[in-house]
Tab-separated table of C-alpha atoms in Angstrom:
chain	number	residue	atom	x	y	z
A	265	MET	CA	5.404	-24.561	-17.550
A	266	GLN	CA	7.462	-25.875	-20.472
A	267	GLU	CA	10.982	-24.472	-20.605
A	268	GLU	CA	10.511	-23.048	-24.095
A	269	VAL	CA	7.350	-21.220	-23.025
A	270	PHE	CA	9.046	-19.859	-19.885
A	271	ASN	CA	12.060	-18.676	-21.917
A	272	GLU	CA	9.872	-16.791	-24.380
A	273	LEU	CA	7.919	-15.027	-21.628
A	274	ALA	CA	10.998	-14.301	-19.514
A	275	GLU	CA	12.671	-12.756	-22.584
A	276	LEU	CA	9.577	-10.660	-23.235
A	277	ALA	CA	9.593	-9.437	-19.633
A	278	LEU	CA	13.291	-8.548	-19.855
A	279	LYS	CA	12.993	-6.646	-23.127
A	280	GLY	CA	9.661	-5.007	-22.439
A	281	SER	CA	9.932	-4.036	-18.804
A	282	GLY	CA	13.433	-4.941	-17.661
A	283	GLN	CA	12.186	-7.631	-15.291
A	284	ALA	CA	14.441	-10.542	-14.499
A	285	ILE	CA	12.201	-13.501	-13.732
A	286	PRO	CA	14.177	-16.583	-12.627
A	287	LYS	CA	13.002	-20.058	-13.631
A	288	SER	CA	12.327	-20.837	-9.987
A	289	LYS	CA	9.603	-18.133	-10.076
A	290	SER	CA	7.812	-19.268	-13.190
A	291	TYR	CA	4.625	-19.413	-11.102
A	292	LEU	CA	4.755	-15.555	-11.071
A	293	ILE	CA	4.350	-15.557	-14.830
A	294	GLU	CA	1.255	-17.745	-14.668
A	295	ALA	CA	-0.232	-15.651	-11.885
A	296	ARG	CA	0.465	-12.306	-13.537
A	297	LEU	CA	-0.734	-13.336	-16.965
A	298	ALA	CA	-3.879	-15.199	-15.795
A	299	ALA	CA	-6.226	-12.302	-16.428
A	300	ILE	CA	-4.970	-11.679	-19.958
A	301	ALA	CA	-5.046	-15.406	-20.733
A	302	ARG	CA	-8.651	-15.627	-19.503
A	303	ARG	CA	-9.731	-12.546	-21.432
A	304	GLU	CA	-8.166	-13.789	-24.677
A	305	GLY	CA	-9.398	-17.341	-24.174
A	306	PHE	CA	-5.953	-18.983	-23.948
A	307	GLY	CA	-6.110	-22.359	-22.210
A	308	THR	CA	-2.376	-22.446	-21.509
A	309	MET	CA	0.593	-20.137	-21.434
A	310	ALA	CA	1.836	-22.019	-24.533
A	311	ASP	CA	-1.261	-20.730	-26.395
A	312	LEU	CA	-0.422	-17.218	-25.316
A	313	VAL	CA	3.156	-17.542	-26.495
A	314	HIS	CA	2.012	-19.048	-29.784
A	315	CYS	CA	-0.273	-15.992	-30.303
A	316	LEU	CA	2.557	-13.569	-29.461
A	317	LYS	CA	4.799	-15.198	-31.995
A	318	SER	CA	2.274	-15.597	-34.775
A	319	ARG	CA	0.376	-12.316	-34.437
A	320	ALA	CA	3.377	-9.946	-34.159
A	321	ASN	CA	1.244	-7.381	-32.385
A	322	PRO	CA	3.522	-4.925	-30.528
A	323	VAL	CA	0.668	-3.431	-28.521
A	324	PHE	CA	-0.343	-6.870	-27.200
A	325	ALA	CA	3.294	-7.785	-26.534
A	326	ALA	CA	3.726	-4.520	-24.543
A	327	GLU	CA	0.567	-5.275	-22.559
A	328	VAL	CA	1.905	-8.773	-21.690
A	329	ALA	CA	5.311	-7.371	-20.742
A	330	SER	CA	3.720	-4.752	-18.475
A	331	ALA	CA	1.465	-7.363	-16.854
A	332	LEU	CA	4.585	-9.295	-15.904
A	333	VAL	CA	5.713	-6.476	-13.609
A	334	SER	CA	4.894	-6.866	-9.876
A	335	LYS	CA	1.840	-4.911	-8.793
A	336	ASP	CA	2.730	-5.303	-5.122
A	337	THR	CA	1.872	-2.148	-3.196
A	338	CYS	CA	-0.223	-0.918	-0.296
A	339	PHE	CA	-1.125	2.307	1.416
A	340	PHE	CA	1.660	3.784	3.602
A	341	ARG	CA	4.193	1.164	2.589
A	342	ASP	CA	7.255	2.366	4.604
A	343	ARG	CA	5.288	5.020	6.423
A	344	ASP	CA	8.392	6.554	8.039
A	345	ALA	CA	10.035	7.302	4.669
A	346	LEU	CA	6.828	8.983	3.379
A	347	LYS	CA	6.490	10.998	6.561
A	348	ARG	CA	10.093	12.222	6.265
A	349	VAL	CA	9.448	13.280	2.671
A	350	VAL	CA	6.631	15.469	3.872
A	351	ASP	CA	8.249	16.666	7.125
A	352	ASP	CA	11.871	17.047	6.085
A	353	ILE	CA	12.644	16.862	2.446
A	354	LEU	CA	9.839	18.960	0.935
A	355	PRO	CA	10.213	21.865	3.396
A	356	LYS	CA	13.935	21.953	2.582
A	357	ARG	CA	13.188	21.920	-1.117
A	358	LEU	CA	10.647	24.685	-0.665
A	359	LYS	CA	13.229	26.861	1.081
A	360	ALA	CA	15.482	26.427	-1.942
A	361	SER	CA	12.659	27.091	-4.389
A	362	ASN	CA	11.792	30.498	-5.700
A	363	THR	CA	8.481	29.457	-7.247
A	364	GLY	CA	6.655	28.045	-4.202
A	365	ARG	CA	5.974	24.949	-6.241
A	366	LEU	CA	7.257	21.428	-5.567
A	367	LYS	CA	7.039	18.355	-7.740
A	368	VAL	CA	7.119	14.734	-6.631
A	369	TRP	CA	7.265	11.720	-8.933
A	370	CYS	CA	6.250	8.233	-7.830
A	371	ALA	CA	8.083	6.230	-10.503
A	372	GLY	CA	6.652	2.751	-10.901
A	373	GLY	CA	3.716	3.793	-8.726
A	374	SER	CA	1.541	0.776	-9.606
A	375	THR	CA	-2.126	1.349	-8.662
A	376	GLY	CA	-1.541	4.662	-6.915
A	377	GLN	CA	-1.504	3.834	-3.213
A	378	GLU	CA	1.921	5.435	-2.660
A	379	ALA	CA	0.876	8.699	-4.334
A	380	TYR	CA	-2.429	8.780	-2.439
A	381	SER	CA	-0.600	8.084	0.848
A	382	LEU	CA	1.544	11.161	0.230
A	383	ALA	CA	-1.636	13.117	-0.625
A	384	ILE	CA	-3.203	11.950	2.658
A	385	LEU	CA	-0.167	13.141	4.630
A	386	LEU	CA	-0.331	16.467	2.886
A	387	GLU	CA	-4.028	16.710	3.781
A	388	ASP	CA	-3.771	15.491	7.387
A	389	GLU	CA	-0.279	16.441	8.610
A	390	LEU	CA	0.912	19.322	6.470
A	391	PRO	CA	3.872	20.945	8.246
A	392	ALA	CA	3.514	24.681	8.841
A	393	SER	CA	6.601	25.212	6.643
A	394	LEU	CA	4.708	23.809	3.601
A	395	ARG	CA	1.596	25.941	3.975
A	396	GLY	CA	0.865	27.762	0.765
A	397	ALA	CA	3.156	25.588	-1.320
A	398	LYS	CA	1.789	24.046	-4.506
A	399	ILE	CA	2.802	20.433	-4.421
A	400	ASP	CA	2.184	18.313	-7.523
A	401	ILE	CA	2.403	14.526	-7.315
A	402	LEU	CA	2.790	12.514	-10.484
A	403	SER	CA	2.578	8.712	-10.389
A	404	THR	CA	3.585	6.668	-13.404
A	405	ASP	CA	3.408	2.989	-14.161
A	406	ILE	CA	4.197	0.857	-17.148
A	407	CYS	CA	0.848	-0.951	-16.888
A	408	LYS	CA	-2.188	0.711	-18.546
A	409	VAL	CA	-4.620	-1.120	-16.251
A	410	SER	CA	-2.753	-0.099	-13.080
A	411	THR	CA	-2.567	3.509	-14.259
A	412	GLU	CA	-6.272	3.549	-14.931
A	413	THR	CA	-7.034	1.934	-11.539
A	414	ALA	CA	-4.952	4.644	-9.905
A	415	ARG	CA	-6.681	7.419	-11.843
A	416	VAL	CA	-10.165	6.111	-11.026
A	417	ALA	CA	-9.062	5.825	-7.394
A	418	ARG	CA	-11.429	2.988	-6.470
A	419	TYR	CA	-10.022	0.297	-4.219
A	420	GLY	CA	-11.393	-2.998	-2.947
A	421	HIS	CA	-12.073	-4.366	0.493
A	422	TYR	CA	-8.585	-5.890	0.912
A	423	GLU	CA	-6.648	-2.961	-0.584
A	424	VAL	CA	-8.131	-0.344	1.757
A	425	GLN	CA	-7.481	-2.474	4.796
A	426	LYS	CA	-3.741	-2.799	4.290
A	427	GLY	CA	-1.773	0.178	5.609
A	428	LEU	CA	-4.718	2.539	5.899
A	429	SER	CA	-6.268	3.218	9.327
A	430	ILE	CA	-10.032	3.094	9.603
A	431	HIS	CA	-10.014	6.763	10.565
A	432	ARG	CA	-8.275	7.729	7.357
A	433	LEU	CA	-10.480	5.400	5.349
A	434	VAL	CA	-13.721	7.004	6.477
A	435	LYS	CA	-12.223	10.509	6.249
A	436	HIS	CA	-10.790	10.262	2.744
A	437	PHE	CA	-12.828	7.582	0.994
A	438	THR	CA	-16.472	6.985	0.209
A	439	ARG	CA	-17.981	3.518	0.032
A	440	LEU	CA	-19.659	2.861	-3.260
A	441	GLU	CA	-22.590	0.509	-3.857
A	442	THR	CA	-20.204	-1.879	-5.515
A	443	GLY	CA	-18.447	-2.291	-2.160
A	444	GLN	CA	-15.369	-0.447	-3.459
A	445	TRP	CA	-14.026	2.659	-1.733
A	446	GLU	CA	-13.380	5.810	-3.790
A	447	ALA	CA	-10.775	8.418	-2.841
A	448	SER	CA	-12.079	11.894	-2.189
A	449	GLU	CA	-11.886	14.719	-4.754
A	450	ALA	CA	-9.402	16.455	-2.380
A	451	LEU	CA	-6.972	13.548	-2.693
A	452	ARG	CA	-7.544	13.008	-6.401
A	453	SER	CA	-6.927	16.676	-7.179
A	454	ARG	CA	-3.449	16.407	-5.637
A	455	VAL	CA	-2.297	13.563	-7.858
A	456	SER	CA	-1.986	12.944	-11.584
A	457	PHE	CA	-1.193	9.705	-13.374
A	458	ARG	CA	0.542	8.698	-16.605
A	459	GLN	CA	1.488	5.488	-18.214
A	460	HIS	CA	5.210	5.359	-18.602
A	461	ASN	CA	7.843	2.665	-19.140
A	462	LEU	CA	10.861	3.412	-16.971
A	463	LEU	CA	13.130	1.884	-19.598
A	464	GLU	CA	12.192	4.762	-21.901
A	465	ARG	CA	13.303	8.414	-21.737
A	466	ALA	CA	11.395	10.433	-19.194
A	467	ASP	CA	12.135	13.928	-20.545
A	468	GLY	CA	8.453	14.510	-21.257
A	469	LEU	CA	7.522	14.100	-17.587
A	470	GLY	CA	9.476	17.192	-16.470
A	471	ASN	CA	11.826	17.604	-13.468
A	472	PHE	CA	11.176	16.759	-9.869
A	473	ASP	CA	12.268	17.773	-6.375
A	474	VAL	CA	11.713	14.256	-5.057
A	475	ILE	CA	11.523	11.022	-7.014
A	476	LEU	CA	10.279	7.912	-5.226
A	477	CYS	CA	11.488	4.876	-7.104
A	478	ARG	CA	10.832	2.399	-4.390
A	479	ASN	CA	10.884	-1.356	-4.754
A	480	VAL	CA	11.155	-0.969	-8.504
A	481	LEU	CA	14.817	-1.794	-9.185
A	482	SER	CA	14.861	-4.937	-7.108
A	483	GLY	CA	12.902	-7.042	-9.648
A	484	MET	CA	14.996	-5.877	-12.571
A	485	ALA	CA	17.996	-7.214	-14.387
A	486	ARG	CA	21.216	-5.326	-13.715
A	487	ALA	CA	21.408	-3.676	-17.157
A	488	SER	CA	17.784	-2.588	-16.797
A	489	ARG	CA	18.454	-1.120	-13.363
A	490	THR	CA	21.310	0.948	-14.797
A	491	LYS	CA	19.152	2.196	-17.628
A	492	VAL	CA	16.283	3.079	-15.344
A	493	ILE	CA	18.348	4.872	-12.731
A	494	GLU	CA	20.235	6.866	-15.384
A	495	SER	CA	16.925	7.872	-16.993
A	496	VAL	CA	15.144	8.681	-13.742
A	497	SER	CA	18.075	10.664	-12.322
A	498	LYS	CA	18.070	12.956	-15.339
A	499	GLN	CA	14.669	14.204	-14.183
A	500	MET	CA	15.898	15.183	-10.736
A	501	MET	CA	16.105	18.922	-10.173
A	502	PRO	CA	19.390	20.325	-8.905
A	503	GLY	CA	19.370	19.642	-5.150
A	504	GLY	CA	16.624	17.088	-5.506
A	505	MET	CA	16.544	13.523	-4.124
A	506	ILE	CA	15.737	10.009	-5.307
A	507	LEU	CA	14.352	7.587	-2.798
A	508	LEU	CA	14.834	3.867	-3.215
A	509	GLY	CA	13.210	1.017	-1.334
A	510	GLY	CA	14.724	-0.693	1.670
A	511	GLY	CA	17.735	-2.765	0.562
A	512	GLU	CA	17.913	-1.148	-2.833
A	513	SER	CA	21.055	0.686	-3.956
A	514	VAL	CA	22.591	2.261	-7.054
A	515	ILE	CA	26.135	1.475	-6.084
A	516	GLY	CA	27.812	-0.129	-9.099
A	517	LEU	CA	24.985	1.034	-11.387
A	518	THR	CA	25.833	4.688	-11.776
A	519	ASP	CA	28.461	7.170	-10.570
A	520	LYS	CA	26.065	10.119	-10.961
A	521	LEU	CA	24.403	9.605	-7.544
A	522	GLU	CA	25.608	9.219	-3.973
A	523	PRO	CA	23.837	8.412	-0.745
A	524	ALA	CA	22.117	11.290	1.005
A	525	ARG	CA	23.711	12.011	4.351
A	526	HIS	CA	20.555	12.464	6.377
A	527	PHE	CA	18.078	10.232	4.655
A	528	ARG	CA	18.456	6.440	4.599
A	529	GLY	CA	17.475	5.225	1.141
A	530	GLY	CA	17.869	8.727	-0.335
A	531	TRP	CA	20.281	9.430	-3.228
A	532	VAL	CA	21.462	12.837	-4.424
A	533	ALA	CA	23.607	14.048	-7.304
A	534	ALA	CA	27.252	12.940	-6.928
A	535	GLY	CA	29.328	15.571	-5.168
A	536	THR	CA	26.401	17.273	-3.460
A	537	ALA	CA	25.806	15.105	-0.300
A	538	ASN	CA	28.069	17.405	1.732
A	539	ALA	CA	26.115	20.466	0.667
A	540	GLU	CA	22.892	18.609	1.504
A	541	ALA	CA	24.307	17.721	4.921
A	542	SER	CA	25.323	21.293	5.711
A	543	ALA	CA	21.906	22.574	4.668
A	544	ALA	CA	20.210	20.082	7.051
B	183	MET	CA	3.124	-11.693	26.639
B	184	LYS	CA	0.116	-9.558	25.718
B	185	THR	CA	-3.344	-11.059	25.784
B	186	CYS	CA	-6.065	-10.763	23.152
B	187	LEU	CA	-9.690	-11.599	23.790
B	188	ILE	CA	-11.455	-12.731	20.650
B	189	VAL	CA	-15.193	-12.166	20.898
B	190	ASP	CA	-17.283	-13.781	18.155
B	191	ASP	CA	-20.278	-16.149	18.182
B	192	SER	CA	-18.766	-18.160	15.289
B	193	ARG	CA	-16.421	-20.837	16.512
B	194	VAL	CA	-14.874	-20.976	13.047
B	195	VAL	CA	-14.062	-17.223	13.038
B	196	ARG	CA	-12.653	-17.470	16.576
B	197	LYS	CA	-10.475	-20.416	15.538
B	198	VAL	CA	-9.127	-18.671	12.433
B	199	ALA	CA	-8.560	-15.398	14.265
B	200	ALA	CA	-6.922	-17.141	17.208
B	201	ARG	CA	-4.372	-18.792	14.953
B	202	ILE	CA	-3.458	-15.452	13.353
B	203	VAL	CA	-3.339	-13.605	16.695
B	204	ARG	CA	-1.123	-16.338	18.264
B	205	ASP	CA	1.281	-15.924	15.344
B	206	LEU	CA	1.494	-12.265	16.387
B	207	LYS	CA	2.710	-13.448	19.783
B	208	PHE	CA	-0.411	-12.927	21.825
B	209	ASP	CA	-1.972	-15.156	24.449
B	210	VAL	CA	-5.497	-15.778	23.242
B	211	LEU	CA	-8.766	-15.862	25.203
B	212	GLU	CA	-12.142	-16.489	23.594
B	213	ALA	CA	-15.711	-15.462	24.251
B	214	GLY	CA	-18.903	-16.356	22.325
B	215	ASP	CA	-20.845	-13.228	23.108
B	216	GLY	CA	-20.590	-9.820	24.787
B	217	ALA	CA	-21.781	-10.966	28.210
B	218	ASP	CA	-19.215	-13.764	28.304
B	219	ALA	CA	-16.523	-11.261	27.224
B	220	MET	CA	-17.541	-8.814	29.974
B	221	ARG	CA	-17.240	-11.603	32.604
B	222	GLN	CA	-13.734	-12.302	31.422
B	223	CYS	CA	-12.774	-8.591	31.306
B	224	ARG	CA	-13.979	-8.143	34.899
B	225	GLN	CA	-11.592	-10.943	35.953
B	226	LYS	CA	-8.685	-9.505	34.046
B	227	MET	CA	-8.594	-6.843	31.367
B	228	PRO	CA	-6.825	-8.060	28.163
B	229	ASP	CA	-4.499	-5.861	26.204
B	230	ALA	CA	-6.467	-6.221	23.000
B	231	ILE	CA	-10.010	-7.217	22.060
B	232	LEU	CA	-11.048	-8.370	18.614
B	233	LEU	CA	-14.803	-7.776	18.635
B	234	ASP	CA	-17.639	-8.973	16.417
B	235	TRP	CA	-20.793	-6.815	16.046
B	236	ASN	CA	-23.727	-9.168	15.732
B	237	MET	CA	-23.862	-11.697	18.583
B	238	PRO	CA	-26.543	-13.204	20.783
B	239	VAL	CA	-27.066	-12.190	24.443
B	240	MET	CA	-25.023	-8.971	24.168
B	241	ASN	CA	-23.884	-7.584	20.876
B	242	GLY	CA	-20.445	-6.056	20.252
B	243	LEU	CA	-21.548	-2.424	20.351
B	244	ASP	CA	-23.370	-2.840	23.752
B	245	PHE	CA	-20.347	-4.703	25.103
B	246	LEU	CA	-17.981	-1.976	23.953
B	247	ARG	CA	-20.034	0.852	25.509
B	248	ALA	CA	-20.270	-1.097	28.787
B	249	LEU	CA	-16.568	-1.945	28.694
B	250	ARG	CA	-15.498	1.660	28.357
B	251	ARG	CA	-17.519	2.488	31.528
B	252	GLU	CA	-15.877	-0.275	33.550
B	253	GLU	CA	-12.941	0.391	35.814
B	254	GLY	CA	-9.854	-0.259	33.707
B	255	GLY	CA	-12.103	-0.600	30.661
B	256	LYS	CA	-10.277	2.064	28.722
B	257	HIS	CA	-7.089	0.003	28.724
B	258	PRO	CA	-7.820	-2.666	26.071
B	259	LEU	CA	-7.342	-1.627	22.476
B	260	VAL	CA	-10.508	-2.706	20.743
B	261	VAL	CA	-10.524	-3.680	17.082
B	262	PHE	CA	-14.088	-4.147	15.824
B	263	CYS	CA	-14.412	-6.863	13.285
B	264	SER	CA	-17.730	-6.879	11.419
B	265	ILE	CA	-19.593	-7.582	8.245
B	266	GLU	CA	-21.388	-4.264	8.840
B	267	ASN	CA	-18.912	-2.224	6.836
B	268	ASP	CA	-20.648	0.944	5.702
B	269	ALA	CA	-19.393	4.319	6.949
B	270	GLU	CA	-22.393	4.754	9.305
B	271	HIS	CA	-21.685	1.502	11.194
B	272	ILE	CA	-17.941	2.201	11.220
B	273	ASN	CA	-18.446	5.695	12.675
B	274	GLU	CA	-20.840	4.298	15.270
B	275	ALA	CA	-18.227	1.801	16.360
B	276	LEU	CA	-15.492	4.467	16.558
B	277	SER	CA	-17.653	6.892	18.504
B	278	SER	CA	-18.518	4.078	20.950
B	279	GLY	CA	-14.836	3.601	21.727
B	280	ALA	CA	-13.379	1.262	19.077
B	281	ASP	CA	-9.747	1.941	18.198
B	282	GLU	CA	-9.743	0.205	14.790
B	283	PHE	CA	-12.166	-1.591	12.523
B	284	ILE	CA	-11.767	-4.619	10.362
B	285	MET	CA	-14.270	-5.300	7.623
B	286	LYS	CA	-14.989	-9.008	7.292
B	287	PRO	CA	-13.863	-11.144	5.552
B	288	PHE	CA	-10.236	-10.593	6.644
B	289	ASP	CA	-6.914	-12.380	6.298
B	290	ALA	CA	-3.693	-12.482	8.321
B	291	ASP	CA	-2.245	-9.452	6.527
B	292	ILE	CA	-5.269	-7.281	7.263
B	293	LEU	CA	-5.315	-8.293	10.946
B	294	GLU	CA	-1.620	-7.605	11.303
B	295	SER	CA	-1.979	-4.288	9.515
B	296	LYS	CA	-4.799	-3.197	11.801
B	297	PHE	CA	-2.988	-4.373	14.939
B	298	ALA	CA	-0.002	-2.302	13.722
B	299	GLU	CA	-2.192	0.756	13.220
B	300	VAL	CA	-2.996	0.825	16.940
B	301	GLY	CA	0.552	-0.102	18.067
B	302	LEU	CA	-0.239	-3.696	19.106
B	303	VAL	CA	2.526	-5.126	16.925
């Protein structure tokens, strides 16, 4: 890829979705934009860049920027963390709640596997302490296509075989004539989906007991990470928790959060970790 | 080191699967049909069996049912691996004693994920 073309697309990714794509990973750009290039009939990435510059179409530019975000996900990615959300964090939040209602946000939830994994755990392994609770799961992603895939809840041969046991596949999914597997109504009714760019204000999404923002920050530029974590943490209810992916941290990005004492990868409002520890 | 018996009448599938399974730190044995697999199991039960459905002489389902009746035949974790991937076939495999099921075609990630599901890796 020519340097000028790479620079244009890397700049678009940074501005549109906060992604930092180094030159050494220019192959990611070609891979992630292949479908759009094919659909639009561009022979090369240079043609695509030429169109972006000459057409000045913000909707198309936003689509390209969102396509540059990693779609990497699978069912039950970090199963232990999801299990602890259901077994430990949500019951504690329910105790503190006076509404009997809990809200979970999968921020940057890609094609929905994380949200459906939580829904499966709630269906199959609901702790007694959560019985009767109304638990809403919202999954958002910057990409319109990913959000629609998540909403439709139809997954391919390879997707349903990564992280999902065969017992759960046949219990919660139905095989369609197309060969795809569709999530059950019971799962779909537990989860809702919205397109949302994490660089933008999230006030409209409401407040949440638990926010999973896993493996989202790691691909972002430092300034974007700060912006995202500041925005996401504003949507955390008092006493709530943000969960990051393995190896991700907000140290140096914000002073409004501190590590949760009893949950590796969990972050709570600064000054409240001791209270969280004594409640545990 | 754990052992995995790969049972498939396709030499190509056995070769591809064997490479992936060796990367997961298993000793690999191979059989071209259910009867050959049963002979090997009677000599020594493997820890895991990756089992095709449609094979000559003895198919995978007949082998699995017979295996589970053998002395020590409940020990191996059996991962069915078949092109027959509708819910009816999958349920039949599970009710016959399979622990997991891989829908062909598969890749290294799928095989590792399925082995992880049953605690083999």
